[in-house]
């Protein structure tokens, strides 16, 4: 194996250290091979005399019309320690009955086979004859590159010959039995835990038998948990020796179809687990008291201890002192201003450098012009810094450790990976404020929508700076009115009825703003404004050498121009997708950014010509599909109307639309009565009404979802307003010649 | 003292960088030129200021082959504020790339590193095609690079053509072909009428060569459009026919005529050992219950179609030499050559006269009057029974015996015939044989249209349907069929879908269902407005900017008849006007009439040649405007 260092991206001398470290670790990882569990022949190992699947079970008749049936889905994870690195190897075997051409096609080719991915395959014909595929003979070379591995400041390409295989003699009715042995899973020195693994058992085909075995050692810690009806894992280790084996089996698993407004991890059976080497504060895992004993829950105390070990709230953070000094701010203003200052100081002031580095806009590495560049891109670091500031300001706060609703409930917590941290600031306990890790355009007093409505841990410090107490709290759910999009359309017909001219102004707030702001704003448009506001230096002003200055002052504006034109194209595409019709002569302008206050709106205007596909001729009159202007609406198909699952949505939200239509001279409107609708219930609503004044028709619509969750019993109520909104989107008016 | 020198060295180094940096940047002239070119080519990001290609021929004594040395140099200029383009050079087992460079405008290397990888094409499972590629960033308007490389072909046979145009607009391009006196190469100029070319021919006595120079100026970039015909149909190019050489005073024929080409192809076929023992039992079992020749041929042909997966391989000589039939049979997959050979060998076992046959699909503009390997790209099997020929292309799944896919119709086929060959042509089909008939009987219920729809598919419309439906997951067929009919429109509710046997390719396919089309009727005051045409077929075929011919998958004929019952108490106030068009490539008509209490709407769409030719593009553009208006028109019923 040959390591090739991509010099173009590794050109900066500062990366030399990283290169050196990488080479050492790479050599090391090769050395570990010597300690692989010895399997001379994978075929003999898998298809041995003891193979439980040497004789295949009968496939239940209920699945005879399925595309394929998975007779066995088996995973064997092997963990072992080699030279301070925790290594993972995986042997996975599947036995699948192929019932149609689609499934034959799906399992007829394998790729990326190589030294680290060994494959064995046999085909069992309907008459019982068995054909073991000679993989070495049948495979063909497909590539020499194993992709790239990103490392700080560049990436490294690993060269290894890869092959692919088309399975010979594979036909409808056959059973394919294959096993893949993954021999290397990126071991990293010094890491004390293996990556957490979560496997949703059900999939697109029904499964007769699912088996998962974890082979580890007595001196390793293990966490395993199953959810949503999956049976408990068992410790089936031999009584003697150092080896441990944990096993999980499940039978008769129906396939699943993904459906809207549903979180798979809350319904489908799955297994999750993690192996750790040591109980240490550097271990990014919840580690139990006893080695090798299955840990299937995390106690409050363990969570507290884990975060006690990794939080540092006496950071001595002084970052914003200078900025806040001499400013006549209230306490609330101080902590809010500090947040925005930190967003600039630890993140946004480096945007220009990051852009310049990525796009080669300076001769030298632009980061070298920041004395000691400190940037915060990790959540924990942000929490440490901001909490230290709050402590200095003597403002009471709690650290909230939550898991996204889509990942399950806090009681199901097993890995720290699942946790998102944010701070609850109790300046006024009646009206707490919230901060979470900043991004380029994030706001103070904001809780990520995906955490809302889930139970979480609240951790608090005592008199000192260490976390001392833990309790469970409920994360509040935002109001649908706060998460609002308000769009106003002004529509006129031009060139008779040839084209439709549209002006649209959009104002977004709450989560609707947060979800769109990164797409709508070009960070480079705000760097100047932010530098001036927070007295940080522009990259250009940091460039001392003429060669950098000259290159940057020419290439940066050209780069910015390119970004603006690319963005404009993508806005046009997304608008066409949203409205479901083609547009032309598109223009876009941001009016308000909403970057400095959660309550401020993000607003922008768009102007475009809609082609006359929305107009249909009816003698001297025109039918106009005015309903299309509220955007594509969800239409529930008949088969989904009997939904049995609960409804889990992103967050409560609302959408206002105002459509102003200028009626051409000599015409009048018919069909206005159809524009007045009102459906409201506890789950949400859709209302619309119209006014006609002179030649101006104004339609106001309002659609809202009250909650982020509805029990299945409320589905029929949701259908009422969803259907009303969809029907409105199909609504036409008649523009009638007078 | 040391630090002083160090400082000086650093200073020198720095000033060098400043100077060189300046040398990379565009000059005022470059910027104005870029602006000027951007006005001429507003949709383009990059232009080629100069492009030179030099083609030299040489003789490899050791290999006893005529080799080709192809040298390229291109000077790019950026027409936009900032642009990034991929640079790539394709090659394969028969060619080599060397001396690749990318320079700044001052000739200093731009330090671009090329990656070298297999060229993975989606449609090919495995190929020897490789690319060297790199990303090239133009940071400023007017920024220039020069990109050059040399490509060497190990055998002149594999050097077939070179295109004059490029994927970038060209300010000036020169192709120089140096033909040594010992080599007989014919240069065919193809599609050269579309551009103005300056040609020059001169003898360079001292080198013993004849030099041909082709110069073009101010040529637009190659048009990138979907559903285009193959590039050899419309792009200007030179085709090289290396006929013979007289190196060492002995004349050696290369590819002088079709016979020579056949001879080479046939020599590859003769290398096969054709041990077909393993096919025997299966073949005999396939024809066991078939009595006539045609039934036997059909049974084998369909078996290969159904049981051999098509997987494309293009690997060196394997790109020309078929796989052994026994291997294809064992593996149950193969490329077109492998499938043709298996068909041939099974037919032979069944006692038929079966031959391998080479063919260029409609993507290729050439025919067998040209002795070049570029003339074909496909292989089929021809079975000769008495004087009748059956052309069997087993890669065409669900293709009934006696019908031919559009892509091979009217194409010459070079049929194996021992030392000689037979040249024939695949019969053509007419659109009528591919007819798709839709008969709808509908009535109005409030704002809905409801009723039954019956569809019938014949010929290639049926083959296409069968292929798609049979490749869907078994458990999803009804769902996907509904989607196929309703195209995901939530206004349609489909019930009682019935379909005839989807495994039988010899019968017409019938599909029927009950439909409820919501929001199809708009009622205002005393009037009903009916949007009668749901699919509005070909409305999206907007050729406003199209410049090249548009290719359809097959000759399409769609006959649609819709009958709507007029509800009691209503009369017809207005029907849309009839519309029709008829020209070389398409014949389309829309007819509306009311008859007693019914409205009858008939639409016939006939793409006679499976193409809208370049000459008919303007006719389509004109018709398309009318088509869009036609679809907007509503039928109006009013209360009596």
PDB file of N, CA, C and O in Angstrom, chain A residues 64 100 105 138 141 144 157 164 167-169 204 255 257 359 361 554-555 562 612 616-619 623 635 674 727 730 734 736, chain B residues 17 21 25 81-82 117-118 125-126 130 139-140 309 330-333 471 473-476 490-491 519 523-525 529 574 632 634:
ATOM      1  N   UNK A  64     -44.537 -14.193  -0.037  1.00  0.00           N
ATOM      2  CA  UNK A  64     -44.252 -14.715  -1.383  1.00  0.00           C
ATOM      3  C   UNK A  64     -44.293 -13.625  -2.469  1.00  0.00           C
ATOM      4  O   UNK A  64     -43.684 -13.775  -3.521  1.00  0.00           O
ATOM      5  N   UNK A 100     -37.541 -11.230  -7.817  1.00  0.00           N
ATOM      6  CA  UNK A 100     -37.838 -10.535  -9.075  1.00  0.00           C
ATOM      7  C   UNK A 100     -36.567  -9.933  -9.675  1.00  0.00           C
ATOM      8  O   UNK A 100     -35.492  -9.975  -9.060  1.00  0.00           O
ATOM      9  N   UNK A 105     -31.112  -7.416  -9.808  1.00  0.00           N
ATOM     10  CA  UNK A 105     -30.264  -6.262 -10.155  1.00  0.00           C
ATOM     11  C   UNK A 105     -29.619  -5.656  -8.907  1.00  0.00           C
ATOM     12  O   UNK A 105     -28.455  -5.283  -8.917  1.00  0.00           O
ATOM     13  N   UNK A 138     -13.468 -13.868 -10.955  1.00  0.00           N
ATOM     14  CA  UNK A 138     -14.535 -13.126 -11.641  1.00  0.00           C
ATOM     15  C   UNK A 138     -14.418 -11.613 -11.515  1.00  0.00           C
ATOM     16  O   UNK A 138     -14.999 -10.882 -12.291  1.00  0.00           O
ATOM     17  N   UNK A 141     -10.764  -5.074 -12.060  1.00  0.00           N
ATOM     18  CA  UNK A 141     -10.228  -3.898 -11.379  1.00  0.00           C
ATOM     19  C   UNK A 141     -11.107  -2.694 -11.697  1.00  0.00           C
ATOM     20  O   UNK A 141     -11.541  -2.502 -12.837  1.00  0.00           O
ATOM     21  N   UNK A 144      -8.141   2.689  -8.407  1.00  0.00           N
ATOM     22  CA  UNK A 144      -6.935   2.537  -7.586  1.00  0.00           C
ATOM     23  C   UNK A 144      -7.002   3.419  -6.363  1.00  0.00           C
ATOM     24  O   UNK A 144      -6.115   3.447  -5.555  1.00  0.00           O
ATOM     25  N   UNK A 157      -4.737  11.018   0.012  1.00  0.00           N
ATOM     26  CA  UNK A 157      -5.362   9.974  -0.791  1.00  0.00           C
ATOM     27  C   UNK A 157      -4.632   8.662  -0.535  1.00  0.00           C
ATOM     28  O   UNK A 157      -3.418   8.602  -0.593  1.00  0.00           O
ATOM     29  N   UNK A 164     -14.308  -4.697  -8.669  1.00  0.00           N
ATOM     30  CA  UNK A 164     -15.742  -4.926  -8.546  1.00  0.00           C
ATOM     31  C   UNK A 164     -16.117  -6.248  -9.194  1.00  0.00           C
ATOM     32  O   UNK A 164     -15.368  -6.804 -10.003  1.00  0.00           O
ATOM     33  N   UNK A 167     -21.992 -10.664 -10.225  1.00  0.00           N
ATOM     34  CA  UNK A 167     -22.215 -12.055  -9.804  1.00  0.00           C
ATOM     35  C   UNK A 167     -22.668 -12.893 -11.005  1.00  0.00           C
ATOM     36  O   UNK A 167     -23.676 -12.576 -11.632  1.00  0.00           O
ATOM     37  N   UNK A 168     -21.927 -13.919 -11.331  1.00  0.00           N
ATOM     38  CA  UNK A 168     -22.354 -14.763 -12.451  1.00  0.00           C
ATOM     39  C   UNK A 168     -23.521 -15.673 -12.065  1.00  0.00           C
ATOM     40  O   UNK A 168     -23.676 -16.015 -10.901  1.00  0.00           O
ATOM     41  N   UNK A 169     -24.278 -16.009 -13.067  1.00  0.00           N
ATOM     42  CA  UNK A 169     -25.350 -16.994 -12.938  1.00  0.00           C
ATOM     43  C   UNK A 169     -26.312 -16.677 -11.798  1.00  0.00           C
ATOM     44  O   UNK A 169     -26.610 -17.527 -10.972  1.00  0.00           O
ATOM     45  N   UNK A 204     -36.083  -2.265   3.612  1.00  0.00           N
ATOM     46  CA  UNK A 204     -36.998  -2.347   2.473  1.00  0.00           C
ATOM     47  C   UNK A 204     -37.459  -3.762   2.138  1.00  0.00           C
ATOM     48  O   UNK A 204     -38.362  -3.928   1.339  1.00  0.00           O
ATOM     49  N   UNK A 255     -41.014  -5.455   6.554  1.00  0.00           N
ATOM     50  CA  UNK A 255     -40.322  -4.319   5.925  1.00  0.00           C
ATOM     51  C   UNK A 255     -40.965  -3.013   6.388  1.00  0.00           C
ATOM     52  O   UNK A 255     -42.089  -3.032   6.893  1.00  0.00           O
ATOM     53  N   UNK A 257     -41.858   1.127   5.298  1.00  0.00           N
ATOM     54  CA  UNK A 257     -41.900   2.154   4.252  1.00  0.00           C
ATOM     55  C   UNK A 257     -41.731   3.503   4.935  1.00  0.00           C
ATOM     56  O   UNK A 257     -42.413   3.790   5.919  1.00  0.00           O
ATOM     57  N   UNK A 359     -10.070  29.050  -1.497  1.00  0.00           N
ATOM     58  CA  UNK A 359     -10.125  29.441  -2.906  1.00  0.00           C
ATOM     59  C   UNK A 359      -8.847  30.092  -3.409  1.00  0.00           C
ATOM     60  O   UNK A 359      -8.846  30.710  -4.476  1.00  0.00           O
ATOM     61  N   UNK A 361      -7.058  32.736  -2.474  1.00  0.00           N
ATOM     62  CA  UNK A 361      -7.136  34.169  -2.789  1.00  0.00           C
ATOM     63  C   UNK A 361      -5.937  34.948  -2.254  1.00  0.00           C
ATOM     64  O   UNK A 361      -5.810  36.142  -2.504  1.00  0.00           O
ATOM     65  N   UNK A 554      -7.683  41.864  -5.851  1.00  0.00           N
ATOM     66  CA  UNK A 554      -8.218  41.597  -7.185  1.00  0.00           C
ATOM     67  C   UNK A 554      -9.133  40.371  -7.172  1.00  0.00           C
ATOM     68  O   UNK A 554     -10.206  40.378  -7.745  1.00  0.00           O
ATOM     69  N   UNK A 555      -8.669  39.333  -6.517  1.00  0.00           N
ATOM     70  CA  UNK A 555      -9.379  38.061  -6.651  1.00  0.00           C
ATOM     71  C   UNK A 555     -10.600  37.938  -5.744  1.00  0.00           C
ATOM     72  O   UNK A 555     -11.541  37.232  -6.079  1.00  0.00           O
ATOM     73  N   UNK A 562     -18.832  35.931  -8.406  1.00  0.00           N
ATOM     74  CA  UNK A 562     -19.187  34.591  -8.850  1.00  0.00           C
ATOM     75  C   UNK A 562     -20.228  33.960  -7.912  1.00  0.00           C
ATOM     76  O   UNK A 562     -21.227  33.401  -8.348  1.00  0.00           O
ATOM     77  N   UNK A 612     -47.184  32.091 -18.945  1.00  0.00           N
ATOM     78  CA  UNK A 612     -48.637  32.080 -18.840  1.00  0.00           C
ATOM     79  C   UNK A 612     -49.258  30.688 -18.710  1.00  0.00           C
ATOM     80  O   UNK A 612     -50.420  30.504 -19.010  1.00  0.00           O
ATOM     81  N   UNK A 616     -55.492  30.033 -18.461  1.00  0.00           N
ATOM     82  CA  UNK A 616     -56.108  29.162 -19.463  1.00  0.00           C
ATOM     83  C   UNK A 616     -57.204  29.947 -20.164  1.00  0.00           C
ATOM     84  O   UNK A 616     -58.024  30.594 -19.513  1.00  0.00           O
ATOM     85  N   UNK A 617     -57.203  29.881 -21.458  1.00  0.00           N
ATOM     86  CA  UNK A 617     -58.204  30.630 -22.228  1.00  0.00           C
ATOM     87  C   UNK A 617     -59.556  29.943 -22.165  1.00  0.00           C
ATOM     88  O   UNK A 617     -59.651  28.718 -22.278  1.00  0.00           O
ATOM     89  N   UNK A 618     -60.595  30.758 -22.007  1.00  0.00           N
ATOM     90  CA  UNK A 618     -61.955  30.234 -22.025  1.00  0.00           C
ATOM     91  C   UNK A 618     -62.777  31.249 -22.806  1.00  0.00           C
ATOM     92  O   UNK A 618     -63.306  32.209 -22.242  1.00  0.00           O
ATOM     93  N   UNK A 619     -62.813  31.087 -24.109  1.00  0.00           N
ATOM     94  CA  UNK A 619     -63.466  32.076 -24.981  1.00  0.00           C
ATOM     95  C   UNK A 619     -62.741  33.408 -24.831  1.00  0.00           C
ATOM     96  O   UNK A 619     -61.501  33.454 -24.882  1.00  0.00           O
ATOM     97  N   UNK A 623     -59.054  31.715 -17.299  1.00  0.00           N
ATOM     98  CA  UNK A 623     -59.042  31.075 -15.982  1.00  0.00           C
ATOM     99  C   UNK A 623     -57.641  31.286 -15.416  1.00  0.00           C
ATOM    100  O   UNK A 623     -56.655  30.994 -16.087  1.00  0.00           O
ATOM    101  N   UNK A 635     -50.517  17.181  -0.416  1.00  0.00           N
ATOM    102  CA  UNK A 635     -51.740  16.468  -0.771  1.00  0.00           C
ATOM    103  C   UNK A 635     -51.617  15.067  -0.213  1.00  0.00           C
ATOM    104  O   UNK A 635     -50.641  14.372  -0.480  1.00  0.00           O
ATOM    105  N   UNK A 674     -65.265  31.240  -3.934  1.00  0.00           N
ATOM    106  CA  UNK A 674     -64.463  30.036  -3.636  1.00  0.00           C
ATOM    107  C   UNK A 674     -63.184  30.377  -2.862  1.00  0.00           C
ATOM    108  O   UNK A 674     -62.438  29.490  -2.455  1.00  0.00           O
ATOM    109  N   UNK A 727     -56.826  22.222  -1.635  1.00  0.00           N
ATOM    110  CA  UNK A 727     -57.889  22.630  -2.557  1.00  0.00           C
ATOM    111  C   UNK A 727     -57.741  24.104  -2.927  1.00  0.00           C
ATOM    112  O   UNK A 727     -57.952  24.482  -4.074  1.00  0.00           O
ATOM    113  N   UNK A 730     -55.397  24.674  -5.669  1.00  0.00           N
ATOM    114  CA  UNK A 730     -55.892  24.266  -6.988  1.00  0.00           C
ATOM    115  C   UNK A 730     -56.934  25.261  -7.519  1.00  0.00           C
ATOM    116  O   UNK A 730     -57.473  25.083  -8.600  1.00  0.00           O
ATOM    117  N   UNK A 734     -62.072  33.309 -12.514  1.00  0.00           N
ATOM    118  CA  UNK A 734     -62.364  33.611 -13.917  1.00  0.00           C
ATOM    119  C   UNK A 734     -62.181  35.113 -14.130  1.00  0.00           C
ATOM    120  O   UNK A 734     -62.818  35.936 -13.447  1.00  0.00           O
ATOM    121  N   UNK A 736     -63.026  37.795 -16.424  1.00  0.00           N
ATOM    122  CA  UNK A 736     -64.101  37.799 -17.399  1.00  0.00           C
ATOM    123  C   UNK A 736     -64.149  39.117 -18.139  1.00  0.00           C
ATOM    124  O   UNK A 736     -64.097  40.185 -17.531  1.00  0.00           O
TER     125      UNK A 736
ATOM    126  N   UNK B  17       8.595  36.540  -6.226  1.00  0.00           N
ATOM    127  CA  UNK B  17       7.191  36.128  -6.184  1.00  0.00           C
ATOM    128  C   UNK B  17       6.282  37.264  -6.653  1.00  0.00           C
ATOM    129  O   UNK B  17       5.382  37.072  -7.446  1.00  0.00           O
ATOM    130  N   UNK B  21       3.983  36.869  -9.719  1.00  0.00           N
ATOM    131  CA  UNK B  21       2.552  36.993  -9.475  1.00  0.00           C
ATOM    132  C   UNK B  21       1.934  37.948 -10.489  1.00  0.00           C
ATOM    133  O   UNK B  21       0.896  37.691 -11.079  1.00  0.00           O
ATOM    134  N   UNK B  25      -1.087  37.612 -13.720  1.00  0.00           N
ATOM    135  CA  UNK B  25      -2.335  38.364 -13.783  1.00  0.00           C
ATOM    136  C   UNK B  25      -2.617  38.842 -15.197  1.00  0.00           C
ATOM    137  O   UNK B  25      -1.706  39.108 -15.967  1.00  0.00           O
ATOM    138  N   UNK B  81     -15.939  36.627 -14.066  1.00  0.00           N
ATOM    139  CA  UNK B  81     -15.145  37.124 -12.938  1.00  0.00           C
ATOM    140  C   UNK B  81     -14.247  36.019 -12.366  1.00  0.00           C
ATOM    141  O   UNK B  81     -13.094  36.275 -12.033  1.00  0.00           O
ATOM    142  N   UNK B  82     -14.782  34.833 -12.248  1.00  0.00           N
ATOM    143  CA  UNK B  82     -13.997  33.714 -11.705  1.00  0.00           C
ATOM    144  C   UNK B  82     -14.610  32.422 -12.228  1.00  0.00           C
ATOM    145  O   UNK B  82     -15.836  32.274 -12.226  1.00  0.00           O
ATOM    146  N   UNK B 117      -7.145   8.154 -13.183  1.00  0.00           N
ATOM    147  CA  UNK B 117      -8.095   7.169 -12.676  1.00  0.00           C
ATOM    148  C   UNK B 117      -8.842   6.470 -13.799  1.00  0.00           C
ATOM    149  O   UNK B 117      -8.879   6.975 -14.914  1.00  0.00           O
ATOM    150  N   UNK B 118      -9.466   5.361 -13.448  1.00  0.00           N
ATOM    151  CA  UNK B 118     -10.383   4.747 -14.405  1.00  0.00           C
ATOM    152  C   UNK B 118     -11.518   5.713 -14.659  1.00  0.00           C
ATOM    153  O   UNK B 118     -11.980   6.389 -13.748  1.00  0.00           O
ATOM    154  N   UNK B 125     -19.961  -1.326 -17.115  1.00  0.00           N
ATOM    155  CA  UNK B 125     -19.554  -1.990 -15.875  1.00  0.00           C
ATOM    156  C   UNK B 125     -18.030  -1.907 -15.724  1.00  0.00           C
ATOM    157  O   UNK B 125     -17.512  -1.588 -14.678  1.00  0.00           O
ATOM    158  N   UNK B 126     -17.353  -2.189 -16.822  1.00  0.00           N
ATOM    159  CA  UNK B 126     -15.896  -2.111 -16.771  1.00  0.00           C
ATOM    160  C   UNK B 126     -15.356  -1.657 -18.114  1.00  0.00           C
ATOM    161  O   UNK B 126     -15.834  -2.089 -19.162  1.00  0.00           O
ATOM    162  N   UNK B 130      -9.451   5.466 -19.265  1.00  0.00           N
ATOM    163  CA  UNK B 130      -8.927   6.146 -18.088  1.00  0.00           C
ATOM    164  C   UNK B 130      -8.901   7.629 -18.357  1.00  0.00           C
ATOM    165  O   UNK B 130      -8.942   8.058 -19.510  1.00  0.00           O
ATOM    166  N   UNK B 139      -8.882  32.829 -11.511  1.00  0.00           N
ATOM    167  CA  UNK B 139      -9.380  33.709 -10.451  1.00  0.00           C
ATOM    168  C   UNK B 139      -9.882  35.070 -10.925  1.00  0.00           C
ATOM    169  O   UNK B 139     -10.551  35.765 -10.177  1.00  0.00           O
ATOM    170  N   UNK B 140      -9.520  35.472 -12.149  1.00  0.00           N
ATOM    171  CA  UNK B 140      -9.876  36.829 -12.597  1.00  0.00           C
ATOM    172  C   UNK B 140     -10.337  36.818 -14.047  1.00  0.00           C
ATOM    173  O   UNK B 140      -9.960  35.933 -14.825  1.00  0.00           O
ATOM    174  N   UNK B 309     -28.095 -11.060 -18.200  1.00  0.00           N
ATOM    175  CA  UNK B 309     -28.067  -9.640 -17.818  1.00  0.00           C
ATOM    176  C   UNK B 309     -27.097  -8.909 -18.732  1.00  0.00           C
ATOM    177  O   UNK B 309     -25.998  -9.400 -18.996  1.00  0.00           O
ATOM    178  N   UNK B 330     -22.481 -19.427 -18.584  1.00  0.00           N
ATOM    179  CA  UNK B 330     -22.171 -19.746 -17.183  1.00  0.00           C
ATOM    180  C   UNK B 330     -22.431 -18.542 -16.272  1.00  0.00           C
ATOM    181  O   UNK B 330     -23.010 -18.669 -15.211  1.00  0.00           O
ATOM    182  N   UNK B 331     -22.005 -17.373 -16.749  1.00  0.00           N
ATOM    183  CA  UNK B 331     -22.121 -16.189 -15.901  1.00  0.00           C
ATOM    184  C   UNK B 331     -23.525 -15.600 -15.910  1.00  0.00           C
ATOM    185  O   UNK B 331     -23.894 -14.856 -15.020  1.00  0.00           O
ATOM    186  N   UNK B 332     -24.255 -15.868 -16.944  1.00  0.00           N
ATOM    187  CA  UNK B 332     -25.591 -15.294 -17.143  1.00  0.00           C
ATOM    188  C   UNK B 332     -25.513 -13.771 -17.258  1.00  0.00           C
ATOM    189  O   UNK B 332     -26.454 -13.054 -16.920  1.00  0.00           O
ATOM    190  N   UNK B 333     -24.386 -13.278 -17.649  1.00  0.00           N
ATOM    191  CA  UNK B 333     -24.306 -11.871 -18.032  1.00  0.00           C
ATOM    192  C   UNK B 333     -23.285 -11.714 -19.146  1.00  0.00           C
ATOM    193  O   UNK B 333     -22.430 -12.586 -19.357  1.00  0.00           O
ATOM    194  N   UNK B 471     -38.906  -4.362 -14.387  1.00  0.00           N
ATOM    195  CA  UNK B 471     -37.728  -4.073 -13.571  1.00  0.00           C
ATOM    196  C   UNK B 471     -38.087  -3.430 -12.239  1.00  0.00           C
ATOM    197  O   UNK B 471     -37.210  -3.032 -11.483  1.00  0.00           O
ATOM    198  N   UNK B 473     -39.862  -3.403  -8.420  1.00  0.00           N
ATOM    199  CA  UNK B 473     -40.006  -4.394  -7.352  1.00  0.00           C
ATOM    200  C   UNK B 473     -41.414  -4.954  -7.380  1.00  0.00           C
ATOM    201  O   UNK B 473     -42.383  -4.207  -7.509  1.00  0.00           O
ATOM    202  N   UNK B 474     -41.478  -6.256  -7.236  1.00  0.00           N
ATOM    203  CA  UNK B 474     -42.731  -6.991  -7.307  1.00  0.00           C
ATOM    204  C   UNK B 474     -43.807  -6.422  -6.370  1.00  0.00           C
ATOM    205  O   UNK B 474     -44.962  -6.271  -6.745  1.00  0.00           O
ATOM    206  N   UNK B 475     -43.388  -6.123  -5.145  1.00  0.00           N
ATOM    207  CA  UNK B 475     -44.357  -5.673  -4.146  1.00  0.00           C
ATOM    208  C   UNK B 475     -44.788  -4.224  -4.363  1.00  0.00           C
ATOM    209  O   UNK B 475     -45.642  -3.721  -3.676  1.00  0.00           O
ATOM    210  N   UNK B 476     -44.165  -3.549  -5.298  1.00  0.00           N
ATOM    211  CA  UNK B 476     -44.478  -2.137  -5.510  1.00  0.00           C
ATOM    212  C   UNK B 476     -45.185  -1.894  -6.842  1.00  0.00           C
ATOM    213  O   UNK B 476     -45.420  -0.763  -7.224  1.00  0.00           O
ATOM    214  N   UNK B 490     -51.718  14.505  -7.438  1.00  0.00           N
ATOM    215  CA  UNK B 490     -52.620  14.134  -6.352  1.00  0.00           C
ATOM    216  C   UNK B 490     -54.080  14.372  -6.711  1.00  0.00           C
ATOM    217  O   UNK B 490     -54.975  14.007  -5.972  1.00  0.00           O
ATOM    218  N   UNK B 491     -54.346  15.030  -7.833  1.00  0.00           N
ATOM    219  CA  UNK B 491     -55.734  15.232  -8.256  1.00  0.00           C
ATOM    220  C   UNK B 491     -56.334  13.980  -8.882  1.00  0.00           C
ATOM    221  O   UNK B 491     -57.527  13.934  -9.125  1.00  0.00           O
ATOM    222  N   UNK B 519     -60.653  18.523  -9.589  1.00  0.00           N
ATOM    223  CA  UNK B 519     -60.299  19.880 -10.043  1.00  0.00           C
ATOM    224  C   UNK B 519     -60.136  19.986 -11.560  1.00  0.00           C
ATOM    225  O   UNK B 519     -59.412  20.841 -12.048  1.00  0.00           O
ATOM    226  N   UNK B 523     -66.421  25.666 -12.179  1.00  0.00           N
ATOM    227  CA  UNK B 523     -67.750  26.201 -12.468  1.00  0.00           C
ATOM    228  C   UNK B 523     -67.847  27.646 -11.992  1.00  0.00           C
ATOM    229  O   UNK B 523     -67.427  27.970 -10.877  1.00  0.00           O
ATOM    230  N   UNK B 524     -68.274  28.472 -12.870  1.00  0.00           N
ATOM    231  CA  UNK B 524     -68.473  29.885 -12.543  1.00  0.00           C
ATOM    232  C   UNK B 524     -69.851  30.280 -13.061  1.00  0.00           C
ATOM    233  O   UNK B 524     -70.161  30.066 -14.247  1.00  0.00           O
ATOM    234  N   UNK B 525     -70.636  30.841 -12.161  1.00  0.00           N
ATOM    235  CA  UNK B 525     -71.992  31.256 -12.503  1.00  0.00           C
ATOM    236  C   UNK B 525     -72.716  30.090 -13.193  1.00  0.00           C
ATOM    237  O   UNK B 525     -72.792  29.017 -12.634  1.00  0.00           O
ATOM    238  N   UNK B 529     -66.250  24.952 -17.040  1.00  0.00           N
ATOM    239  CA  UNK B 529     -65.041  25.033 -17.859  1.00  0.00           C
ATOM    240  C   UNK B 529     -64.299  23.708 -17.702  1.00  0.00           C
ATOM    241  O   UNK B 529     -63.959  23.309 -16.584  1.00  0.00           O
ATOM    242  N   UNK B 574     -68.802  26.553 -26.098  1.00  0.00           N
ATOM    243  CA  UNK B 574     -67.613  26.765 -26.917  1.00  0.00           C
ATOM    244  C   UNK B 574     -66.696  25.547 -26.865  1.00  0.00           C
ATOM    245  O   UNK B 574     -66.443  24.986 -25.793  1.00  0.00           O
ATOM    246  N   UNK B 632     -54.232  25.354 -23.280  1.00  0.00           N
ATOM    247  CA  UNK B 632     -54.827  26.307 -22.332  1.00  0.00           C
ATOM    248  C   UNK B 632     -56.332  26.456 -22.565  1.00  0.00           C
ATOM    249  O   UNK B 632     -57.047  26.943 -21.708  1.00  0.00           O
ATOM    250  N   UNK B 634     -60.193  25.937 -22.913  1.00  0.00           N
ATOM    251  CA  UNK B 634     -61.158  25.179 -22.136  1.00  0.00           C
ATOM    252  C   UNK B 634     -62.420  24.916 -22.965  1.00  0.00           C
ATOM    253  O   UNK B 634     -62.782  25.732 -23.834  1.00  0.00           O
TER     254      UNK B 634
END
